[in-house]
Amino acid sequence: MDHYYLNLAYHLALQNAGKTSPNPSVGAVVVKDGQILGAAFHPAAGEPHAEVLALRKAGSAAENATLYSSLEPCAHEGKTPPCVNAIRSAGIKRVVFAAIDRNPMVNGKGQQQLRAAKIDVDQIGLPPVDHFYAPYFQSIQIGRPYIIAKVGATANGII
């Protein structure tokens, strides 16, 4: 069932793709005993992240639940508090995410902090998620936009 809920989180992220810059679009789902308690996507930069919104929807029922996220939960203070704080406060017992956030401020720190809080953490890679986050990863790592160009050219190289 992990793949099902991760796929759902990914599809939530797709709903708001391109509207969260400079942040990535993220989807999150809170599940307990096969019941979806909360689901959300990150609406815009400076707004609460998907994990926080999904936890708010789940309310107190989130205790001992599993949180699925399309991207590793953040562990740094920015325009919003770290998602790992909200996850710990909600009493989540397990976090499953699809892609490690390659932002140098996160890059494994989210999962480290969750494990330090005795929360089970699993990363299950999904190829479409890696492809979805490729532009974000490139821009955050090397500071250049991710560009794909299709060019029609003659055999002698004239465009």
Coordinates of N, CA and C in Angstrom, one line a residue:
M1 N 0.8 -1.2 0.0 CA 0.0 0.0 0.0 C 0.9 1.3 0.0
D2 N 2.1 1.1 0.4 CA 3.0 2.3 0.4 C 3.0 3.0 -0.9
H3 N 3.2 2.2 -2.0 CA 3.3 2.8 -3.3 C 2.0 3.5 -3.7
Y4 N 0.9 3.0 -3.3 CA -0.4 3.6 -3.6 C -0.5 5.0 -3.0
Y5 N -0.2 5.1 -1.7 CA -0.2 6.4 -1.0 C 0.8 7.4 -1.4
L6 N 2.0 6.9 -1.8 CA 3.1 7.7 -2.3 C 2.7 8.3 -3.7
N7 N 2.0 7.5 -4.5 CA 1.5 7.9 -5.8 C 0.5 9.0 -5.6
L8 N -0.4 8.8 -4.6 CA -1.4 9.8 -4.3 C -0.7 11.1 -3.9
A9 N 0.3 11.1 -3.1 CA 1.0 12.3 -2.7 C 1.6 13.0 -3.9
Y10 N 2.2 12.1 -4.8 CA 2.8 12.7 -6.0 C 1.8 13.4 -6.9
H11 N 0.6 12.7 -7.0 CA -0.4 13.3 -7.8 C -1.0 14.6 -7.2
L12 N -1.0 14.7 -5.9 CA -1.3 16.0 -5.3 C -0.3 17.1 -5.6
A13 N 0.9 16.7 -5.6 CA 2.0 17.7 -5.9 C 1.8 18.1 -7.4
L14 N 1.4 17.2 -8.3 CA 1.2 17.6 -9.7 C 0.1 18.7 -9.8
Q15 N -0.8 18.6 -8.9 CA -2.0 19.6 -9.0 C -1.5 21.0 -8.9
N16 N -0.4 21.3 -8.3 CA 0.0 22.7 -8.1 C 1.4 22.9 -8.7
A17 N 1.8 22.1 -9.6 CA 3.1 22.2 -10.2 C 3.3 23.6 -10.9
G18 N 4.5 24.2 -10.6 CA 4.8 25.4 -11.2 C 4.3 26.7 -10.5
K19 N 3.6 26.5 -9.4 CA 3.0 27.6 -8.7 C 3.6 27.8 -7.3
T20 N 4.7 27.2 -7.0 CA 5.2 27.3 -5.6 C 6.7 27.8 -5.6
S21 N 7.2 28.3 -6.7 CA 8.5 28.7 -6.8 C 8.9 29.8 -5.8
P22 N 10.0 29.7 -5.2 CA 11.2 28.9 -5.5 C 11.1 27.5 -4.8
N23 N 10.1 27.2 -4.1 CA 9.9 25.9 -3.4 C 9.4 24.9 -4.5
P24 N 9.6 23.6 -4.2 CA 9.0 22.6 -5.0 C 7.6 22.4 -4.7
S25 N 6.8 21.9 -5.6 CA 5.4 21.5 -5.3 C 5.5 20.1 -4.6
V26 N 4.8 20.0 -3.4 CA 4.9 18.8 -2.6 C 3.5 18.3 -2.3
G27 N 3.2 17.0 -2.3 CA 2.0 16.5 -1.9 C 2.2 15.6 -0.6
A28 N 1.2 15.6 0.3 CA 1.3 14.7 1.5 C 0.0 14.1 1.8
V29 N 0.0 12.9 2.4 CA -1.2 12.2 2.8 C -0.9 11.6 4.1
V30 N -1.9 11.7 5.1 CA -1.8 11.1 6.4 C -2.8 9.9 6.4
V31 N -2.3 8.7 6.7 CA -3.1 7.5 6.7 C -2.9 6.7 8.0
K32 N -4.1 6.2 8.4 CA -4.1 5.4 9.7 C -5.1 4.3 9.5
D33 N -4.7 3.0 9.7 CA -5.5 1.9 9.5 C -6.2 1.8 8.2
G34 N -5.5 2.2 7.1 CA -6.1 2.2 5.8 C -7.0 3.3 5.4
Q35 N -7.2 4.3 6.4 CA -8.1 5.4 6.2 C -7.2 6.7 5.9
I36 N -7.6 7.4 4.9 CA -6.9 8.7 4.6 C -7.5 9.7 5.6
L37 N -6.7 10.3 6.4 CA -7.2 11.3 7.4 C -7.0 12.7 6.9
G38 N -6.0 12.9 6.1 CA -5.7 14.2 5.5 C -4.9 14.1 4.3
A39 N -5.1 15.0 3.4 CA -4.3 15.1 2.1 C -4.2 16.5 1.7
A40 N -3.0 16.9 1.2 CA -2.9 18.3 0.8 C -1.7 18.5 -0.1
F41 N -1.6 19.6 -0.8 CA -0.4 20.0 -1.5 C 0.0 21.4 -1.1
H42 N 1.3 21.7 -1.3 CA 1.8 23.0 -1.0 C 1.3 24.0 -1.9
P43 N 0.5 25.0 -1.4 CA -0.2 26.0 -2.2 C 0.7 27.1 -2.8
A44 N 1.7 27.6 -2.1 CA 2.5 28.7 -2.6 C 3.6 29.0 -1.7
A45 N 4.7 29.6 -2.2 CA 5.8 29.9 -1.3 C 5.4 30.8 -0.2
G46 N 5.9 30.5 1.0 CA 5.5 31.3 2.2 C 4.2 30.8 2.9
E47 N 3.5 29.9 2.3 CA 2.4 29.2 2.8 C 2.8 27.9 3.5
P48 N 2.0 27.4 4.5 CA 2.3 26.1 5.1 C 2.6 25.0 4.1
H49 N 3.5 24.2 4.3 CA 3.8 23.1 3.4 C 2.8 22.0 3.5
A50 N 2.8 21.1 2.5 CA 1.8 20.0 2.3 C 1.7 19.2 3.5
E51 N 2.9 18.8 4.2 CA 2.8 18.0 5.3 C 2.0 18.6 6.5
V52 N 2.3 19.9 6.7 CA 1.6 20.6 7.8 C 0.1 20.7 7.5
L53 N -0.3 21.0 6.2 CA -1.7 21.1 5.9 C -2.4 19.7 6.0
A54 N -1.8 18.7 5.6 CA -2.4 17.3 5.7 C -2.5 17.0 7.2
L55 N -1.5 17.3 8.0 CA -1.6 17.1 9.5 C -2.8 17.9 10.1
R56 N -2.9 19.1 9.7 CA -4.0 19.9 10.2 C -5.4 19.3 9.9
K57 N -5.5 18.8 8.6 CA -6.8 18.1 8.2 C -7.0 16.9 9.1
A58 N -6.0 16.2 9.4 CA -6.1 14.9 10.2 C -6.4 15.2 11.6
G59 N -5.9 16.3 12.1 CA -6.2 16.7 13.5 C -5.5 15.7 14.5
S60 N -6.2 15.5 15.6 CA -5.6 14.6 16.6 C -5.6 13.2 16.2
A61 N -6.4 12.8 15.2 CA -6.4 11.4 14.7 C -5.0 11.0 14.1
A62 N -4.2 12.0 13.8 CA -2.9 11.7 13.2 C -1.9 11.0 14.1
E63 N -2.2 11.0 15.4 CA -1.3 10.3 16.3 C -1.2 8.8 15.9
N64 N 0.0 8.3 15.8 CA 0.4 6.9 15.5 C 0.0 6.6 14.0
A65 N -0.2 7.6 13.2 CA -0.5 7.4 11.8 C 0.8 7.4 11.0
T66 N 0.7 7.2 9.7 CA 1.8 7.3 8.7 C 1.6 8.5 7.8
L67 N 2.6 9.2 7.6 CA 2.6 10.4 6.7 C 3.4 10.0 5.4
Y68 N 2.7 10.2 4.3 CA 3.4 9.9 3.0 C 3.6 11.3 2.4
S69 N 4.8 11.5 1.8 CA 5.1 12.8 1.2 C 5.9 12.5 -0.1
S70 N 5.7 13.3 -1.1 CA 6.4 13.2 -2.3 C 7.9 13.6 -2.2
L71 N 8.2 14.4 -1.2 CA 9.6 14.8 -1.0 C 9.9 14.8 0.5
E72 N 11.2 14.6 0.8 CA 11.6 14.5 2.2 C 11.2 15.8 2.9
P73 N 10.6 15.6 4.1 CA 10.1 16.8 4.9 C 11.3 17.7 5.2
C74 N 11.0 19.0 5.2 CA 12.1 20.0 5.4 C 12.5 20.0 6.9
A75 N 13.7 20.4 7.2 CA 14.2 20.4 8.5 C 14.9 21.8 8.9
H76 N 14.5 22.8 8.1 CA 15.1 24.1 8.3 C 14.1 25.2 8.4
E77 N 14.4 26.2 9.1 CA 13.5 27.4 9.2 C 13.7 28.3 8.0
G78 N 12.6 28.6 7.4 CA 12.6 29.5 6.2 C 11.4 30.5 6.5
K79 N 10.6 30.6 5.5 CA 9.4 31.4 5.7 C 8.4 30.7 6.6
T80 N 8.5 29.4 6.7 CA 7.7 28.6 7.6 C 8.5 27.8 8.5
P81 N 8.0 27.3 9.6 CA 8.8 26.4 10.5 C 9.1 25.1 9.8
P82 N 10.1 24.3 10.3 CA 10.4 23.0 9.7 C 9.2 22.1 9.8
C83 N 9.0 21.3 8.7 CA 7.9 20.3 8.7 C 8.2 19.2 9.8
V84 N 9.4 18.9 10.0 CA 9.7 17.8 11.0 C 9.2 18.2 12.4
N85 N 9.1 19.4 12.7 CA 8.6 19.8 14.0 C 7.1 19.5 14.1
A86 N 6.3 19.8 13.0 CA 4.9 19.5 13.0 C 4.7 18.0 13.0
I87 N 5.5 17.2 12.3 CA 5.4 15.8 12.3 C 5.6 15.2 13.7
R88 N 6.6 15.7 14.4 CA 6.9 15.2 15.7 C 5.7 15.6 16.7
S89 N 5.3 16.8 16.6 CA 4.2 17.3 17.5 C 2.9 16.5 17.2
A90 N 2.6 16.1 16.0 CA 1.4 15.4 15.7 C 1.4 13.9 16.2
G91 N 2.6 13.4 16.6 CA 2.7 12.0 17.0 C 2.7 11.0 15.9
I92 N 3.1 11.4 14.7 CA 3.2 10.5 13.6 C 4.2 9.4 14.0
K93 N 3.9 8.1 13.6 CA 4.8 7.0 14.0 C 5.7 6.6 12.8
R94 N 5.3 7.0 11.6 CA 6.1 6.6 10.4 C 6.0 7.6 9.3
V95 N 7.1 7.9 8.6 CA 7.1 8.8 7.5 C 7.7 8.0 6.3
V96 N 7.0 8.1 5.2 CA 7.4 7.5 3.9 C 7.5 8.6 2.9
F97 N 8.6 8.8 2.2 CA 8.7 9.8 1.2 C 9.4 9.2 0.0
A98 N 9.1 9.9 -1.2 CA 9.6 9.3 -2.5 C 11.0 9.8 -2.9
A99 N 11.3 11.1 -2.6 CA 12.6 11.6 -3.1 C 13.3 12.4 -2.0
I100 N 14.6 12.2 -1.9 CA 15.4 13.0 -0.9 C 15.5 14.4 -1.5
D101 N 15.2 15.4 -0.6 CA 15.3 16.8 -1.0 C 16.8 17.2 -1.1
R102 N 17.3 17.5 -2.3 CA 18.7 17.8 -2.5 C 19.1 19.2 -2.2
N103 N 18.1 20.0 -1.7 CA 18.4 21.3 -1.2 C 19.5 21.1 -0.1
P104 N 20.6 21.8 -0.1 CA 21.6 21.6 0.9 C 21.2 21.9 2.3
M105 N 20.1 22.7 2.5 CA 19.5 22.9 3.8 C 18.8 21.7 4.3
V106 N 18.4 20.8 3.5 CA 17.6 19.6 3.9 C 18.5 18.4 3.6
N107 N 18.6 17.9 2.4 CA 19.5 16.8 2.0 C 19.8 15.7 3.0
G108 N 18.7 15.1 3.5 CA 18.9 14.0 4.5 C 18.7 14.4 5.9
K109 N 18.7 15.7 6.2 CA 18.6 16.2 7.6 C 17.1 16.0 8.1
G110 N 16.2 16.0 7.2 CA 14.8 15.8 7.6 C 14.6 14.4 8.1
Q111 N 15.1 13.4 7.4 CA 15.0 12.0 7.9 C 15.8 11.7 9.1
Q112 N 17.0 12.4 9.2 CA 17.8 12.2 10.4 C 17.1 12.7 11.6
Q113 N 16.5 13.9 11.5 CA 15.8 14.5 12.7 C 14.6 13.6 13.1
L114 N 13.9 13.1 12.1 CA 12.7 12.2 12.4 C 13.2 10.9 13.0
R115 N 14.3 10.3 12.6 CA 14.8 9.1 13.2 C 15.3 9.4 14.6
A116 N 15.9 10.5 14.8 CA 16.3 10.9 16.2 C 15.1 11.0 17.1
A117 N 13.9 11.4 16.6 CA 12.7 11.5 17.4 C 12.0 10.1 17.5
K118 N 12.7 9.0 17.1 CA 12.1 7.7 17.1 C 10.9 7.5 16.2
I119 N 10.9 8.1 15.1 CA 9.9 8.0 14.0 C 10.5 7.1 13.0
D120 N 9.8 6.1 12.5 CA 10.3 5.2 11.5 C 10.2 6.0 10.2
V121 N 11.3 5.9 9.4 CA 11.4 6.6 8.1 C 11.8 5.7 7.0
D122 N 11.0 5.7 5.9 CA 11.4 4.9 4.7 C 11.4 5.8 3.5
Q123 N 12.3 5.6 2.6 CA 12.4 6.3 1.4 C 12.1 5.3 0.3
I124 N 11.1 5.5 -0.5 CA 10.8 4.6 -1.6 C 10.8 5.4 -2.9
G125 N 11.8 5.2 -3.7 CA 11.9 5.9 -4.9 C 10.9 5.6 -5.9
L126 N 10.4 6.6 -6.6 CA 9.4 6.4 -7.7 C 10.0 7.2 -8.9
P127 N 10.3 6.6 -10.0 CA 10.9 7.3 -11.2 C 10.2 8.5 -11.6
P128 N 8.8 8.5 -11.7 CA 8.2 9.7 -12.1 C 8.4 10.9 -11.1
V129 N 8.6 10.6 -9.9 CA 8.8 11.7 -8.9 C 10.2 12.3 -9.1
D130 N 11.2 11.4 -9.3 CA 12.5 11.9 -9.6 C 12.5 12.8 -10.8
H131 N 11.8 12.4 -11.9 CA 11.7 13.2 -13.1 C 11.0 14.6 -12.8
F132 N 9.9 14.5 -12.0 CA 9.2 15.7 -11.6 C 10.0 16.7 -10.9
Y133 N 10.9 16.3 -10.0 CA 11.7 17.2 -9.2 C 13.0 17.5 -9.9
A134 N 13.4 17.0 -11.0 CA 14.6 17.3 -11.7 C 14.9 18.8 -11.9
P135 N 13.9 19.6 -12.4 CA 14.2 21.0 -12.5 C 14.5 21.7 -11.2
Y136 N 13.8 21.3 -10.1 CA 14.0 21.9 -8.8 C 15.4 21.5 -8.3
F137 N 15.7 20.3 -8.4 CA 17.1 19.8 -8.0 C 18.2 20.5 -8.7
Q138 N 18.0 20.7 -10.0 CA 19.1 21.3 -10.8 C 19.2 22.8 -10.4
S139 N 18.1 23.5 -10.3 CA 18.2 24.9 -9.9 C 18.7 25.1 -8.5
I140 N 18.4 24.2 -7.6 CA 18.9 24.4 -6.2 C 20.4 24.0 -6.1
Q141 N 20.8 23.0 -6.9 CA 22.2 22.5 -6.7 C 23.2 23.3 -7.5
I142 N 22.8 23.7 -8.8 CA 23.9 24.4 -9.6 C 23.4 25.8 -10.0
G143 N 22.2 26.2 -9.6 CA 21.8 27.6 -9.8 C 21.4 27.9 -11.3
R144 N 21.2 26.9 -12.1 CA 20.8 27.1 -13.4 C 19.4 26.5 -13.7
P145 N 18.6 27.1 -14.6 CA 17.3 26.5 -14.8 C 17.5 25.2 -15.6
Y146 N 16.5 24.3 -15.5 CA 16.5 23.0 -16.2 C 15.8 23.3 -17.5
I147 N 16.5 23.1 -18.6 CA 15.9 23.4 -19.9 C 16.1 22.3 -20.8
I148 N 15.0 22.0 -21.5 CA 15.0 21.0 -22.6 C 14.6 21.7 -23.9
A149 N 15.4 21.5 -24.9 CA 15.1 22.2 -26.1 C 15.0 21.2 -27.3
K150 N 14.1 21.4 -28.1 CA 13.9 20.6 -29.3 C 14.2 21.5 -30.5
V151 N 15.1 21.1 -31.3 CA 15.5 22.0 -32.4 C 15.5 21.3 -33.7
G152 N 14.9 21.9 -34.7 CA 14.9 21.3 -36.0 C 16.1 21.8 -36.8
A153 N 16.9 20.9 -37.3 CA 18.2 21.4 -38.0 C 18.4 20.5 -39.2
T154 N 19.0 21.1 -40.2 CA 19.4 20.4 -41.4 C 20.6 19.5 -41.1
A155 N 21.0 18.7 -42.1 CA 22.1 17.8 -41.9 C 23.4 18.6 -41.7
N156 N 23.5 19.8 -42.3 CA 24.7 20.6 -42.1 C 24.7 21.5 -40.9
G157 N 23.7 21.4 -40.1 CA 23.7 22.1 -38.8 C 23.0 23.4 -38.8
I158 N 22.3 23.7 -39.9 CA 21.6 25.0 -39.9 C 20.2 24.8 -39.3
I159 N 19.9 25.8 -38.4 CA 18.6 25.7 -37.7 C 17.5 26.3 -38.5

